[in-house]
Amino acid sequence: MTVPNAFFVPAGVGREGHERVTATEHTVSLWAPTMQHGAPPSALLVRALERVDVREDTRISRVAVDILGPIPVGDIEIRAWTERPGANIELVVAELWAEGTSGTARAVARGSAWRMRTVPTDDVAHSGDPVMRPVSDGVDYAFGGTWSSGYLDAVEFKMLTGLGADGPGEIWARPTPVLVQGESMTPLERLFSIADIANGIGAKLPIDEWTFLNTDLTVHVFRVPQGEWIGVSAETSTGPDGIAMCAGTLSDELGPVGRIAQTVLVRRRS
């Protein structure tokens, strides 16, 4: 059967009127064939956060995503609400729900976002991060072997550094599927459909010997990205007790747009 060129396909509404989608194999994680990579569900949360109680004079400035457990490759229910309304600053929240092995639905991922009212500040715009080398400097790259997964196979990559090289790992990436079948991706949906790869790009440990699974991601966006390509420059710092942190910069072809941080669980493969 042909897989739709989308990470998710619409699946109607749930019993309480919440939107439902079904994940395709383009979402599959490299850690297990039954669970989703963190990027597509993060983008799905952002889609919900942008759509809840829409205000044209605001935009998302920070998103915090917590992965509450393995997100299954199957039916997902989307719930979203405004947690804290405000004239200039408001907090919106979204959750993804799925049925567990017991048949009981539970939240598998949660995202919260600060939405702020926008005003013109073009005359003082500034970026504190270095500009990445351009997409044209990148080398076509396909993940394979232990790295192979439905998600990674669905993204086009231009590698600027080798995996595990000294300093930050750097890569340009763009998704080939859309987020939800029948829809165009917003700039932030596109950004978050890539952002979660920072943990892998910044890894210093060989994947054949170690697992390094992130439990969250926090992204601060100071400028809305433009264009199709998302640049990731990231490096993971590993502590002495199995806990690590990945931190990096996200860019478009005009320059940096924000920063990302992830908590990482490090374990030696048996």
Short mmCIF file of C-alpha atoms in Angstrom, two decimals:
data_model
loop_
_atom_site.label_atom_id
_atom_site.label_comp_id
_atom_site.label_asym_id
_atom_site.label_seq_id
_atom_site.Cartn_x
_atom_site.Cartn_y
_atom_site.Cartn_z
CA MET A 1 0.00 0.00 0.00
CA THR A 2 1.30 3.47 -0.89
CA VAL A 3 2.20 5.59 2.14
CA PRO A 4 0.73 9.13 1.98
CA ASN A 5 3.33 11.86 1.58
CA ALA A 6 2.50 13.16 5.05
CA PHE A 7 3.54 12.49 8.62
CA PHE A 8 -0.13 12.31 9.64
CA VAL A 9 -3.45 11.81 7.89
CA PRO A 10 -6.79 13.16 9.18
CA ALA A 11 -8.89 10.63 11.09
CA GLY A 12 -12.02 12.55 12.02
CA VAL A 13 -12.95 13.56 15.56
CA GLY A 14 -12.94 11.72 18.87
CA ARG A 15 -15.77 11.10 21.29
CA GLU A 16 -15.42 14.55 22.88
CA GLY A 17 -15.02 16.39 19.58
CA HIS A 18 -11.22 16.49 19.61
CA GLU A 19 -9.39 16.22 16.30
CA ARG A 20 -7.81 12.87 15.49
CA VAL A 21 -5.00 11.99 13.08
CA THR A 22 -3.20 8.77 12.21
CA ALA A 23 0.59 8.64 12.10
CA THR A 24 2.20 7.20 8.97
CA GLU A 25 5.44 5.23 8.78
CA HIS A 26 7.22 8.51 7.97
CA THR A 27 7.07 9.23 11.73
CA VAL A 28 8.89 6.06 12.86
CA SER A 29 11.76 6.54 15.31
CA LEU A 30 15.17 4.91 15.02
CA TRP A 31 14.81 3.64 18.60
CA ALA A 32 11.84 1.30 17.91
CA PRO A 33 9.55 0.63 14.92
CA THR A 34 6.44 1.07 17.09
CA MET A 35 7.22 4.58 18.33
CA GLN A 36 7.41 7.97 16.66
CA HIS A 37 10.49 10.13 16.29
CA GLY A 38 10.13 13.26 18.41
CA ALA A 39 10.02 15.71 15.49
CA PRO A 40 6.64 14.95 13.85
CA PRO A 41 4.63 14.96 17.11
CA SER A 42 6.45 18.14 18.20
CA ALA A 43 5.34 19.80 14.98
CA LEU A 44 1.81 18.45 15.51
CA LEU A 45 1.75 20.07 18.96
CA VAL A 46 2.92 23.37 17.44
CA ARG A 47 0.14 23.11 14.85
CA ALA A 48 -2.38 22.88 17.71
CA LEU A 49 -0.69 25.67 19.69
CA GLU A 50 -0.85 28.01 16.70
CA ARG A 51 -4.53 27.23 16.07
CA VAL A 52 -6.01 27.47 19.56
CA ASP A 53 -7.91 30.75 20.17
CA VAL A 54 -6.14 32.32 17.19
CA ARG A 55 -5.01 35.94 17.44
CA GLU A 56 -3.44 37.56 14.38
CA ASP A 57 -1.47 40.04 16.51
CA THR A 58 0.53 37.36 18.36
CA ARG A 59 3.07 34.68 17.58
CA ILE A 60 4.73 31.83 19.46
CA SER A 61 8.04 32.78 21.08
CA ARG A 62 8.89 29.68 23.13
CA VAL A 63 7.71 26.07 23.00
CA ALA A 64 8.42 23.43 25.63
CA VAL A 65 7.62 19.84 24.64
CA ASP A 66 7.60 16.97 27.13
CA ILE A 67 7.48 13.44 25.77
CA LEU A 68 5.48 11.57 28.41
CA GLY A 69 6.15 8.11 27.03
CA PRO A 70 6.59 6.27 23.73
CA ILE A 71 4.32 7.94 21.17
CA PRO A 72 2.75 5.12 19.15
CA VAL A 73 2.65 5.00 15.35
CA GLY A 74 -1.13 4.96 15.21
CA ASP A 75 -4.16 7.08 16.05
CA ILE A 76 -3.49 10.32 17.92
CA GLU A 77 -6.02 12.68 19.49
CA ILE A 78 -5.16 16.39 19.73
CA ARG A 79 -6.33 18.57 22.61
CA ALA A 80 -5.48 22.26 23.06
CA TRP A 81 -6.53 25.19 25.24
CA THR A 82 -5.49 28.62 26.49
CA GLU A 83 -4.02 28.22 29.96
CA ARG A 84 -3.36 31.89 30.68
CA PRO A 85 -4.93 34.60 28.48
CA GLY A 86 -3.44 38.07 28.31
CA ALA A 87 -3.30 41.23 26.22
CA ASN A 88 0.46 41.00 25.54
CA ILE A 89 1.48 37.55 26.76
CA GLU A 90 -0.53 34.34 26.89
CA LEU A 91 0.21 30.70 27.61
CA VAL A 92 -1.33 28.02 25.40
CA VAL A 93 -1.14 24.26 25.95
CA ALA A 94 -1.65 21.20 23.73
CA GLU A 95 -1.57 17.47 24.38
CA LEU A 96 -1.43 14.38 22.19
CA TRP A 97 -3.43 11.42 23.47
CA ALA A 98 -3.23 7.77 22.43
CA GLU A 99 -4.48 4.42 23.65
CA GLY A 100 -2.04 2.38 25.70
CA THR A 101 -1.66 -1.40 25.72
CA SER A 102 -4.48 -1.61 28.28
CA GLY A 103 -6.84 0.19 25.90
CA THR A 104 -7.03 3.26 28.15
CA ALA A 105 -6.27 6.64 26.55
CA ARG A 106 -3.48 8.73 28.05
CA ALA A 107 -1.46 11.83 27.21
CA VAL A 108 1.76 10.83 25.43
CA ALA A 109 3.15 14.31 24.76
CA ARG A 110 2.47 17.81 26.01
CA GLY A 111 3.51 21.17 24.61
CA SER A 112 3.19 24.63 26.09
CA ALA A 113 3.95 27.90 24.34
CA TRP A 114 4.24 31.53 25.23
CA ARG A 115 2.44 33.60 22.61
CA MET A 116 3.34 37.29 22.57
CA ARG A 117 1.78 40.31 20.90
CA THR A 118 3.97 41.54 18.05
CA VAL A 119 5.11 45.13 17.41
CA PRO A 120 7.61 46.51 14.83
CA THR A 121 11.28 46.31 15.96
CA ASP A 122 12.98 46.03 12.56
CA ASP A 123 15.31 48.92 13.35
CA VAL A 124 16.93 47.08 16.29
CA ALA A 125 16.85 43.47 15.00
CA HIS A 126 19.96 41.51 16.05
CA SER A 127 21.17 37.91 16.30
CA GLY A 128 23.65 36.78 18.93
CA ASP A 129 24.56 33.51 17.16
CA PRO A 130 26.93 32.89 14.23
CA VAL A 131 25.55 32.30 10.74
CA MET A 132 25.86 28.72 9.48
CA ARG A 133 27.63 27.90 6.25
CA PRO A 134 25.11 27.88 3.37
CA VAL A 135 23.11 24.91 2.14
CA SER A 136 25.30 24.85 -0.98
CA ASP A 137 28.29 23.89 1.21
CA GLY A 138 26.48 20.79 2.48
CA VAL A 139 26.94 17.26 1.19
CA ASP A 140 23.93 15.07 0.38
CA TYR A 141 23.57 12.61 3.25
CA ALA A 142 21.40 9.56 3.84
CA PHE A 143 21.23 7.94 7.27
CA GLY A 144 21.55 4.17 7.16
CA GLY A 145 22.38 1.13 9.24
CA THR A 146 21.50 1.65 12.90
CA TRP A 147 20.42 5.20 12.04
CA SER A 148 17.80 4.08 9.52
CA SER A 149 14.19 4.93 10.35
CA GLY A 150 10.96 5.96 8.68
CA TYR A 151 11.42 9.55 9.82
CA LEU A 152 15.07 9.97 8.80
CA ASP A 153 14.30 8.38 5.43
CA ALA A 154 11.61 11.05 4.90
CA VAL A 155 13.93 14.05 5.37
CA GLU A 156 16.44 15.50 2.90
CA PHE A 157 19.81 16.27 4.49
CA LYS A 158 22.84 18.39 3.55
CA MET A 159 25.66 17.57 5.99
CA LEU A 160 28.20 20.25 6.92
CA THR A 161 30.15 18.20 9.51
CA GLY A 162 30.59 14.51 10.17
CA LEU A 163 28.62 12.81 12.94
CA GLY A 164 30.62 12.82 16.16
CA ALA A 165 33.12 15.41 14.90
CA ASP A 166 34.78 17.84 17.29
CA GLY A 167 32.59 20.79 18.16
CA PRO A 168 28.95 21.22 17.17
CA GLY A 169 27.46 18.94 14.53
CA GLU A 170 25.92 20.95 11.69
CA ILE A 171 23.39 19.97 9.07
CA TRP A 172 20.71 21.45 6.82
CA ALA A 173 17.44 19.53 6.57
CA ARG A 174 14.01 19.77 5.01
CA PRO A 175 11.08 17.37 5.32
CA THR A 176 9.75 15.77 2.15
CA PRO A 177 6.27 14.94 3.58
CA VAL A 178 3.82 17.59 4.73
CA LEU A 179 2.80 17.51 8.37
CA VAL A 180 -0.90 16.69 7.87
CA GLN A 181 -2.21 15.37 4.57
CA GLY A 182 -4.02 18.06 2.57
CA GLU A 183 -2.39 20.98 4.38
CA SER A 184 0.57 23.27 3.75
CA MET A 185 3.05 23.58 6.59
CA THR A 186 3.39 26.85 8.48
CA PRO A 187 6.93 28.15 9.09
CA LEU A 188 6.89 26.97 12.71
CA GLU A 189 5.44 23.57 11.82
CA ARG A 190 8.33 23.16 9.37
CA LEU A 191 10.88 24.27 12.00
CA PHE A 192 9.59 21.77 14.55
CA SER A 193 9.36 18.97 12.01
CA ILE A 194 13.17 19.15 12.03
CA ALA A 195 14.25 20.62 15.41
CA ASP A 196 14.24 17.37 17.39
CA ILE A 197 17.11 15.95 15.30
CA ALA A 198 19.49 18.18 17.29
CA ASN A 199 20.12 15.36 19.76
CA GLY A 200 21.30 13.04 17.00
CA ILE A 201 23.29 15.69 15.12
CA GLY A 202 25.05 16.79 18.29
CA ALA A 203 25.77 13.27 19.59
CA LYS A 204 29.37 12.29 20.38
CA LEU A 205 28.65 8.65 21.27
CA PRO A 206 28.60 5.83 18.67
CA ILE A 207 25.00 4.73 18.16
CA ASP A 208 26.02 1.07 17.82
CA GLU A 209 27.25 1.16 21.43
CA TRP A 210 24.96 3.70 23.11
CA THR A 211 21.38 4.93 23.11
CA PHE A 212 20.68 8.62 23.73
CA LEU A 213 16.96 9.27 23.88
CA ASN A 214 15.72 12.79 24.57
CA THR A 215 12.74 13.27 26.86
CA ASP A 216 11.95 16.85 25.89
CA LEU A 217 12.84 19.86 23.83
CA THR A 218 12.61 23.58 24.53
CA VAL A 219 12.87 25.99 21.62
CA HIS A 220 13.05 29.79 21.83
CA VAL A 221 12.18 31.43 18.50
CA PHE A 222 13.21 35.11 18.14
CA ARG A 223 12.49 35.25 14.39
CA VAL A 224 9.96 33.36 12.26
CA PRO A 225 11.91 31.13 9.83
CA GLN A 226 11.63 31.56 6.08
CA GLY A 227 12.09 29.05 3.28
CA GLU A 228 12.25 25.26 3.19
CA TRP A 229 15.65 24.50 4.73
CA ILE A 230 16.23 24.34 8.48
CA GLY A 231 19.79 24.47 9.79
CA VAL A 232 20.76 22.68 13.00
CA SER A 233 24.02 23.32 14.85
CA ALA A 234 24.13 21.31 18.08
CA GLU A 235 26.39 19.54 20.54
CA THR A 236 25.63 17.16 23.40
CA SER A 237 27.31 17.38 26.80
CA THR A 238 27.23 14.11 28.77
CA GLY A 239 27.50 13.91 32.54
CA PRO A 240 29.05 11.07 34.60
CA ASP A 241 25.71 9.52 35.62
CA GLY A 242 23.82 8.70 32.41
CA ILE A 243 22.22 12.12 31.90
CA ALA A 244 23.14 14.48 29.08
CA MET A 245 22.05 17.78 27.55
CA CYS A 246 21.97 18.76 23.91
CA ALA A 247 22.02 22.48 23.09
CA GLY A 248 22.15 24.25 19.78
CA THR A 249 21.03 26.87 17.31
CA LEU A 250 18.29 26.62 14.68
CA SER A 251 18.58 28.63 11.46
CA ASP A 252 17.07 29.36 8.09
CA GLU A 253 19.06 30.47 5.06
CA LEU A 254 19.00 34.09 6.28
CA GLY A 255 20.60 33.25 9.63
CA PRO A 256 19.75 32.04 13.14
CA VAL A 257 16.09 31.95 14.22
CA GLY A 258 16.29 30.42 17.70
CA ARG A 259 17.89 28.04 20.15
CA ILE A 260 17.05 24.51 21.29
CA ALA A 261 17.85 22.49 24.41
CA GLN A 262 17.05 18.83 25.14
CA THR A 263 17.45 16.54 28.13
CA VAL A 264 18.97 13.20 27.10
CA LEU A 265 18.91 9.77 28.74
CA VAL A 266 22.21 7.98 27.95
CA ARG A 267 22.49 4.20 28.24
CA ARG A 268 25.08 1.67 27.11
CA ARG A 269 23.66 -0.99 24.78
CA SER A 270 23.76 -4.47 26.33
#
